[in-house]
Amino acid sequence: MISQGWRAAIGAVGAVGFCWGVAGAVHLGFEHQGSNGRGANYYGLPEGGGAYEFALLAGFIVSVYSAPGLLRRAAWWPSLSLSVGAGAGVVAVLTLGQEPRHWVAAALLSAAGVAAPLVHRFWGRHHAVRDAA
């Protein structure tokens, strides 16, 4: 069985990776990569944005799988690991630029960081998962 400390650390790493990838995507912007001929267009990060794209996808997968284990506990502090990731994302996005799109992304990441403990407070602790002894 995984301890709450390890669960929080894994969640923090995933959230930091995801939010750093979001910061890179906001900074580089998306570009048109092509279409399939049936009206679907494909967009991606420009050349040189592979590290951000990997962090975005890997961080998303880790965060999605760790979020229920962080939010649905009786203890409140593991939910702060998602806030740590959002805080790192705010710092990263504002370090990369000061344009309006960077400020909007920083505001959205801040809102997500504030929302994680609130979700735990008002929903998660009432639907707590019991650890097997």
Short mmCIF file of N, CA and C in Angstrom, two decimals:
data_model
loop_
_atom_site.label_atom_id
_atom_site.label_comp_id
_atom_site.label_asym_id
_atom_site.label_seq_id
_atom_site.Cartn_x
_atom_site.Cartn_y
_atom_site.Cartn_z
N MET A 1 0.84 -1.18 0.00
CA MET A 1 0.00 0.00 0.00
C MET A 1 0.88 1.24 0.00
N ILE A 2 0.53 2.21 -0.77
CA ILE A 2 1.32 3.43 -0.89
C ILE A 2 0.93 4.40 0.23
N SER A 3 1.92 5.05 0.81
CA SER A 3 1.64 5.97 1.91
C SER A 3 1.12 7.30 1.36
N GLN A 4 0.54 8.08 2.24
CA GLN A 4 0.00 9.37 1.82
C GLN A 4 1.12 10.31 1.36
N GLY A 5 2.29 10.20 1.96
CA GLY A 5 3.41 11.04 1.56
C GLY A 5 3.86 10.76 0.14
N TRP A 6 3.97 9.48 -0.20
CA TRP A 6 4.34 9.13 -1.57
C TRP A 6 3.24 9.52 -2.55
N ARG A 7 2.01 9.33 -2.15
CA ARG A 7 0.89 9.71 -3.02
C ARG A 7 0.92 11.21 -3.29
N ALA A 8 1.19 12.01 -2.27
CA ALA A 8 1.26 13.46 -2.44
C ALA A 8 2.46 13.86 -3.29
N ALA A 9 3.60 13.18 -3.11
CA ALA A 9 4.79 13.50 -3.90
C ALA A 9 4.57 13.18 -5.38
N ILE A 10 3.96 12.04 -5.66
CA ILE A 10 3.68 11.68 -7.06
C ILE A 10 2.69 12.67 -7.66
N GLY A 11 1.68 13.06 -6.91
CA GLY A 11 0.73 14.06 -7.40
C GLY A 11 1.37 15.40 -7.66
N ALA A 12 2.30 15.80 -6.80
CA ALA A 12 2.99 17.07 -6.99
C ALA A 12 3.87 17.04 -8.23
N VAL A 13 4.58 15.94 -8.44
CA VAL A 13 5.42 15.82 -9.64
C VAL A 13 4.55 15.88 -10.90
N GLY A 14 3.45 15.17 -10.90
CA GLY A 14 2.56 15.20 -12.06
C GLY A 14 1.97 16.58 -12.31
N ALA A 15 1.56 17.24 -11.24
CA ALA A 15 0.96 18.57 -11.39
C ALA A 15 1.99 19.60 -11.83
N VAL A 16 3.22 19.51 -11.32
CA VAL A 16 4.28 20.43 -11.75
C VAL A 16 4.59 20.20 -13.22
N GLY A 17 4.69 18.95 -13.63
CA GLY A 17 4.96 18.65 -15.04
C GLY A 17 3.85 19.16 -15.95
N PHE A 18 2.62 18.91 -15.57
CA PHE A 18 1.49 19.37 -16.38
C PHE A 18 1.45 20.89 -16.48
N CYS A 19 1.61 21.56 -15.35
CA CYS A 19 1.53 23.02 -15.36
C CYS A 19 2.72 23.65 -16.08
N TRP A 20 3.89 23.02 -16.01
CA TRP A 20 5.04 23.51 -16.77
C TRP A 20 4.80 23.33 -18.26
N GLY A 21 4.18 22.23 -18.65
CA GLY A 21 3.82 22.02 -20.04
C GLY A 21 2.79 23.03 -20.52
N VAL A 22 1.84 23.36 -19.67
CA VAL A 22 0.86 24.40 -20.01
C VAL A 22 1.55 25.73 -20.21
N ALA A 23 2.51 26.05 -19.34
CA ALA A 23 3.25 27.31 -19.47
C ALA A 23 4.00 27.37 -20.80
N GLY A 24 4.63 26.28 -21.19
CA GLY A 24 5.34 26.24 -22.46
C GLY A 24 4.41 26.34 -23.65
N ALA A 25 3.23 25.70 -23.55
CA ALA A 25 2.27 25.77 -24.64
C ALA A 25 1.71 27.18 -24.79
N VAL A 26 1.48 27.86 -23.68
CA VAL A 26 1.00 29.24 -23.74
C VAL A 26 2.07 30.14 -24.35
N HIS A 27 3.31 29.92 -23.98
CA HIS A 27 4.40 30.77 -24.47
C HIS A 27 4.67 30.55 -25.97
N LEU A 28 4.74 29.28 -26.39
CA LEU A 28 5.05 28.99 -27.79
C LEU A 28 3.86 29.14 -28.71
N GLY A 29 2.67 28.87 -28.21
CA GLY A 29 1.47 28.93 -29.03
C GLY A 29 1.34 27.68 -29.88
N PHE A 30 0.16 27.42 -30.35
CA PHE A 30 -0.08 26.27 -31.21
C PHE A 30 0.00 26.70 -32.67
N GLU A 31 0.44 25.78 -33.51
CA GLU A 31 0.48 26.06 -34.95
C GLU A 31 -0.22 24.93 -35.69
N HIS A 32 -0.71 25.25 -36.87
CA HIS A 32 -1.44 24.29 -37.69
C HIS A 32 -0.46 23.23 -38.19
N GLN A 33 -0.77 21.97 -37.93
CA GLN A 33 0.11 20.87 -38.33
C GLN A 33 -0.37 20.17 -39.59
N GLY A 34 -1.61 20.38 -39.99
CA GLY A 34 -2.15 19.73 -41.18
C GLY A 34 -3.61 19.39 -41.00
N SER A 35 -4.14 18.72 -41.99
CA SER A 35 -5.54 18.28 -41.92
C SER A 35 -5.65 16.92 -42.58
N ASN A 36 -6.76 16.26 -42.35
CA ASN A 36 -6.94 14.92 -42.89
C ASN A 36 -7.75 14.90 -44.17
N GLY A 37 -8.13 16.04 -44.69
CA GLY A 37 -8.90 16.09 -45.92
C GLY A 37 -10.40 15.99 -45.71
N ARG A 38 -10.82 15.70 -44.50
CA ARG A 38 -12.26 15.60 -44.21
C ARG A 38 -12.71 16.73 -43.30
N GLY A 39 -11.95 17.78 -43.22
CA GLY A 39 -12.35 18.94 -42.44
C GLY A 39 -11.73 19.02 -41.06
N ALA A 40 -11.01 17.98 -40.63
CA ALA A 40 -10.38 18.02 -39.31
C ALA A 40 -8.99 18.63 -39.44
N ASN A 41 -8.71 19.59 -38.60
CA ASN A 41 -7.40 20.23 -38.57
C ASN A 41 -6.64 19.79 -37.34
N TYR A 42 -5.33 19.67 -37.47
CA TYR A 42 -4.48 19.25 -36.37
C TYR A 42 -3.56 20.38 -35.97
N TYR A 43 -3.47 20.62 -34.67
CA TYR A 43 -2.62 21.67 -34.14
C TYR A 43 -1.66 21.06 -33.13
N GLY A 44 -0.48 21.66 -33.02
CA GLY A 44 0.51 21.19 -32.07
C GLY A 44 1.48 22.31 -31.76
N LEU A 45 2.42 22.00 -30.88
CA LEU A 45 3.44 22.98 -30.54
C LEU A 45 4.43 23.08 -31.69
N PRO A 46 5.01 24.25 -31.89
CA PRO A 46 5.98 24.40 -32.97
C PRO A 46 7.25 23.59 -32.70
N GLU A 47 8.12 23.55 -33.68
CA GLU A 47 9.39 22.83 -33.56
C GLU A 47 10.17 23.35 -32.36
N GLY A 48 10.69 22.44 -31.57
CA GLY A 48 11.43 22.81 -30.37
C GLY A 48 10.58 22.78 -29.11
N GLY A 49 9.29 22.45 -29.23
CA GLY A 49 8.41 22.40 -28.07
C GLY A 49 8.14 21.00 -27.58
N GLY A 50 9.00 20.06 -27.96
CA GLY A 50 8.78 18.66 -27.60
C GLY A 50 8.82 18.40 -26.10
N ALA A 51 9.71 19.09 -25.40
CA ALA A 51 9.80 18.88 -23.95
C ALA A 51 8.53 19.36 -23.25
N TYR A 52 8.00 20.48 -23.71
CA TYR A 52 6.76 20.99 -23.13
C TYR A 52 5.59 20.04 -23.44
N GLU A 53 5.58 19.52 -24.66
CA GLU A 53 4.50 18.62 -25.05
C GLU A 53 4.55 17.32 -24.24
N PHE A 54 5.75 16.79 -24.05
CA PHE A 54 5.90 15.58 -23.23
C PHE A 54 5.46 15.85 -21.79
N ALA A 55 5.90 16.97 -21.23
CA ALA A 55 5.53 17.31 -19.85
C ALA A 55 4.02 17.50 -19.72
N LEU A 56 3.43 18.11 -20.73
CA LEU A 56 1.98 18.34 -20.73
C LEU A 56 1.22 17.02 -20.70
N LEU A 57 1.60 16.10 -21.56
CA LEU A 57 0.88 14.83 -21.65
C LEU A 57 1.19 13.90 -20.47
N ALA A 58 2.48 13.76 -20.12
CA ALA A 58 2.83 12.88 -19.01
C ALA A 58 2.31 13.42 -17.68
N GLY A 59 2.42 14.73 -17.48
CA GLY A 59 1.90 15.33 -16.26
C GLY A 59 0.39 15.21 -16.15
N PHE A 60 -0.29 15.32 -17.29
CA PHE A 60 -1.75 15.16 -17.29
C PHE A 60 -2.13 13.74 -16.87
N ILE A 61 -1.45 12.76 -17.44
CA ILE A 61 -1.78 11.37 -17.12
C ILE A 61 -1.52 11.07 -15.64
N VAL A 62 -0.38 11.51 -15.14
CA VAL A 62 -0.05 11.27 -13.72
C VAL A 62 -1.04 12.01 -12.82
N SER A 63 -1.38 13.24 -13.17
CA SER A 63 -2.30 14.03 -12.35
C SER A 63 -3.71 13.43 -12.34
N VAL A 64 -4.17 12.98 -13.49
CA VAL A 64 -5.52 12.41 -13.56
C VAL A 64 -5.62 11.14 -12.72
N TYR A 65 -4.59 10.32 -12.76
CA TYR A 65 -4.64 9.08 -11.99
C TYR A 65 -4.37 9.28 -10.50
N SER A 66 -3.70 10.36 -10.13
CA SER A 66 -3.42 10.58 -8.71
C SER A 66 -4.44 11.50 -8.03
N ALA A 67 -5.20 12.28 -8.79
CA ALA A 67 -6.13 13.24 -8.20
C ALA A 67 -7.19 12.58 -7.30
N PRO A 68 -7.82 11.48 -7.70
CA PRO A 68 -8.79 10.88 -6.78
C PRO A 68 -8.16 10.43 -5.46
N GLY A 69 -6.94 9.93 -5.52
CA GLY A 69 -6.26 9.51 -4.30
C GLY A 69 -5.84 10.68 -3.43
N LEU A 70 -5.74 11.86 -4.01
CA LEU A 70 -5.37 13.04 -3.24
C LEU A 70 -6.58 13.77 -2.69
N LEU A 71 -7.66 13.77 -3.43
CA LEU A 71 -8.83 14.55 -3.03
C LEU A 71 -9.82 13.76 -2.18
N ARG A 72 -9.81 12.44 -2.29
CA ARG A 72 -10.79 11.63 -1.56
C ARG A 72 -10.15 10.95 -0.36
N ARG A 73 -9.57 11.74 0.53
CA ARG A 73 -8.94 11.25 1.75
C ARG A 73 -9.48 12.02 2.94
N ALA A 74 -9.35 11.44 4.11
CA ALA A 74 -9.76 12.16 5.32
C ALA A 74 -8.75 13.25 5.66
N ALA A 75 -7.47 13.02 5.34
CA ALA A 75 -6.43 14.03 5.60
C ALA A 75 -6.51 15.11 4.53
N TRP A 76 -6.27 16.34 4.92
CA TRP A 76 -6.42 17.45 3.98
C TRP A 76 -5.14 17.78 3.24
N TRP A 77 -3.96 17.52 3.82
CA TRP A 77 -2.72 18.01 3.25
C TRP A 77 -2.31 17.38 1.93
N PRO A 78 -2.68 16.13 1.58
CA PRO A 78 -2.28 15.64 0.26
C PRO A 78 -2.89 16.43 -0.90
N SER A 79 -4.03 17.08 -0.68
CA SER A 79 -4.64 17.86 -1.76
C SER A 79 -3.82 19.10 -2.11
N LEU A 80 -2.93 19.51 -1.21
CA LEU A 80 -2.09 20.68 -1.48
C LEU A 80 -1.03 20.40 -2.53
N SER A 81 -0.76 19.13 -2.82
CA SER A 81 0.24 18.83 -3.85
C SER A 81 -0.21 19.32 -5.22
N LEU A 82 -1.50 19.32 -5.48
CA LEU A 82 -2.00 19.88 -6.74
C LEU A 82 -1.83 21.40 -6.75
N SER A 83 -1.96 22.03 -5.59
CA SER A 83 -1.74 23.47 -5.50
C SER A 83 -0.27 23.83 -5.70
N VAL A 84 0.63 22.95 -5.25
CA VAL A 84 2.06 23.18 -5.47
C VAL A 84 2.36 23.17 -6.96
N GLY A 85 1.77 22.23 -7.68
CA GLY A 85 1.96 22.18 -9.13
C GLY A 85 1.43 23.41 -9.82
N ALA A 86 0.27 23.87 -9.40
CA ALA A 86 -0.30 25.08 -9.99
C ALA A 86 0.55 26.30 -9.69
N GLY A 87 1.09 26.38 -8.48
CA GLY A 87 1.98 27.49 -8.14
C GLY A 87 3.24 27.49 -8.98
N ALA A 88 3.80 26.30 -9.20
CA ALA A 88 4.98 26.21 -10.07
C ALA A 88 4.63 26.61 -11.50
N GLY A 89 3.43 26.27 -11.95
CA GLY A 89 2.99 26.68 -13.28
C GLY A 89 2.84 28.18 -13.41
N VAL A 90 2.33 28.82 -12.36
CA VAL A 90 2.19 30.28 -12.38
C VAL A 90 3.56 30.93 -12.49
N VAL A 91 4.51 30.45 -11.70
CA VAL A 91 5.87 31.00 -11.77
C VAL A 91 6.47 30.77 -13.16
N ALA A 92 6.28 29.58 -13.71
CA ALA A 92 6.85 29.27 -15.02
C ALA A 92 6.24 30.12 -16.12
N VAL A 93 4.92 30.27 -16.11
CA VAL A 93 4.28 31.02 -17.20
C VAL A 93 4.63 32.50 -17.12
N LEU A 94 4.74 33.05 -15.94
CA LEU A 94 5.09 34.47 -15.83
C LEU A 94 6.59 34.70 -16.04
N THR A 95 7.39 33.68 -15.87
CA THR A 95 8.81 33.78 -16.20
C THR A 95 9.02 33.79 -17.71
N LEU A 96 8.18 33.05 -18.42
CA LEU A 96 8.33 32.97 -19.88
C LEU A 96 7.82 34.21 -20.60
N GLY A 97 6.94 34.96 -20.00
CA GLY A 97 6.44 36.16 -20.67
C GLY A 97 5.47 36.94 -19.82
N GLN A 98 5.20 38.17 -20.26
CA GLN A 98 4.30 39.06 -19.53
C GLN A 98 3.15 39.56 -20.40
N GLU A 99 2.89 38.90 -21.51
CA GLU A 99 1.80 39.30 -22.38
C GLU A 99 0.46 38.95 -21.74
N PRO A 100 -0.64 39.47 -22.28
CA PRO A 100 -1.96 39.15 -21.69
C PRO A 100 -2.26 37.65 -21.65
N ARG A 101 -1.84 36.90 -22.65
CA ARG A 101 -2.11 35.45 -22.63
C ARG A 101 -1.39 34.77 -21.47
N HIS A 102 -0.22 35.27 -21.10
CA HIS A 102 0.51 34.71 -19.97
C HIS A 102 -0.23 35.02 -18.66
N TRP A 103 -0.75 36.23 -18.54
CA TRP A 103 -1.49 36.61 -17.33
C TRP A 103 -2.80 35.83 -17.20
N VAL A 104 -3.46 35.58 -18.33
CA VAL A 104 -4.70 34.79 -18.30
C VAL A 104 -4.39 33.36 -17.86
N ALA A 105 -3.33 32.78 -18.42
CA ALA A 105 -2.93 31.42 -18.02
C ALA A 105 -2.55 31.38 -16.54
N ALA A 106 -1.84 32.41 -16.07
CA ALA A 106 -1.47 32.45 -14.65
C ALA A 106 -2.71 32.53 -13.76
N ALA A 107 -3.70 33.31 -14.18
CA ALA A 107 -4.94 33.42 -13.40
C ALA A 107 -5.68 32.09 -13.37
N LEU A 108 -5.74 31.39 -14.50
CA LEU A 108 -6.42 30.09 -14.54
C LEU A 108 -5.68 29.05 -13.70
N LEU A 109 -4.36 29.05 -13.77
CA LEU A 109 -3.60 28.11 -12.95
C LEU A 109 -3.76 28.43 -11.46
N SER A 110 -3.81 29.71 -11.12
CA SER A 110 -4.04 30.09 -9.72
C SER A 110 -5.40 29.63 -9.24
N ALA A 111 -6.40 29.78 -10.10
CA ALA A 111 -7.75 29.33 -9.74
C ALA A 111 -7.78 27.81 -9.53
N ALA A 112 -7.07 27.08 -10.36
CA ALA A 112 -7.01 25.62 -10.19
C ALA A 112 -6.29 25.26 -8.91
N GLY A 113 -5.24 26.00 -8.57
CA GLY A 113 -4.52 25.74 -7.33
C GLY A 113 -5.35 26.01 -6.09
N VAL A 114 -6.18 27.03 -6.15
CA VAL A 114 -7.07 27.34 -5.03
C VAL A 114 -8.21 26.33 -4.96
N ALA A 115 -8.65 25.85 -6.12
CA ALA A 115 -9.81 24.94 -6.16
C ALA A 115 -9.52 23.57 -5.56
N ALA A 116 -8.29 23.08 -5.68
CA ALA A 116 -7.99 21.72 -5.20
C ALA A 116 -8.29 21.54 -3.71
N PRO A 117 -7.80 22.39 -2.82
CA PRO A 117 -8.15 22.20 -1.40
C PRO A 117 -9.63 22.44 -1.13
N LEU A 118 -10.25 23.32 -1.89
CA LEU A 118 -11.69 23.56 -1.70
C LEU A 118 -12.52 22.35 -2.12
N VAL A 119 -12.11 21.71 -3.21
CA VAL A 119 -12.80 20.48 -3.63
C VAL A 119 -12.66 19.43 -2.55
N HIS A 120 -11.48 19.31 -1.98
CA HIS A 120 -11.31 18.35 -0.89
C HIS A 120 -12.18 18.72 0.30
N ARG A 121 -12.22 19.98 0.63
CA ARG A 121 -12.96 20.44 1.81
C ARG A 121 -14.45 20.20 1.68
N PHE A 122 -15.02 20.55 0.53
CA PHE A 122 -16.47 20.50 0.39
C PHE A 122 -16.99 19.22 -0.25
N TRP A 123 -16.13 18.43 -0.91
CA TRP A 123 -16.61 17.21 -1.55
C TRP A 123 -15.80 15.98 -1.15
N GLY A 124 -14.50 16.07 -1.26
CA GLY A 124 -13.65 14.90 -1.12
C GLY A 124 -13.67 14.23 0.23
N ARG A 125 -13.66 15.03 1.29
CA ARG A 125 -13.62 14.39 2.61
C ARG A 125 -14.95 13.74 2.98
N HIS A 126 -16.02 14.12 2.30
CA HIS A 126 -17.32 13.48 2.54
C HIS A 126 -17.48 12.19 1.72
N HIS A 127 -16.60 12.01 0.74
CA HIS A 127 -16.61 10.81 -0.10
C HIS A 127 -15.26 10.11 0.01
N ALA A 128 -14.73 10.03 1.19
CA ALA A 128 -13.39 9.51 1.40
C ALA A 128 -13.30 8.03 1.08
N VAL A 129 -12.18 7.63 0.51
CA VAL A 129 -11.87 6.23 0.25
C VAL A 129 -11.18 5.69 1.48
N ARG A 130 -11.62 4.56 1.92
CA ARG A 130 -11.02 3.96 3.12
C ARG A 130 -9.79 3.15 2.70
N ASP A 131 -8.67 3.37 3.39
CA ASP A 131 -7.46 2.61 3.12
C ASP A 131 -7.59 1.22 3.72
N ALA A 132 -7.09 0.23 2.98
CA ALA A 132 -7.10 -1.14 3.50
C ALA A 132 -6.00 -1.27 4.53
N ALA A 133 -6.30 -1.91 5.62
CA ALA A 133 -5.31 -2.04 6.70
C ALA A 133 -4.38 -3.17 6.49
#
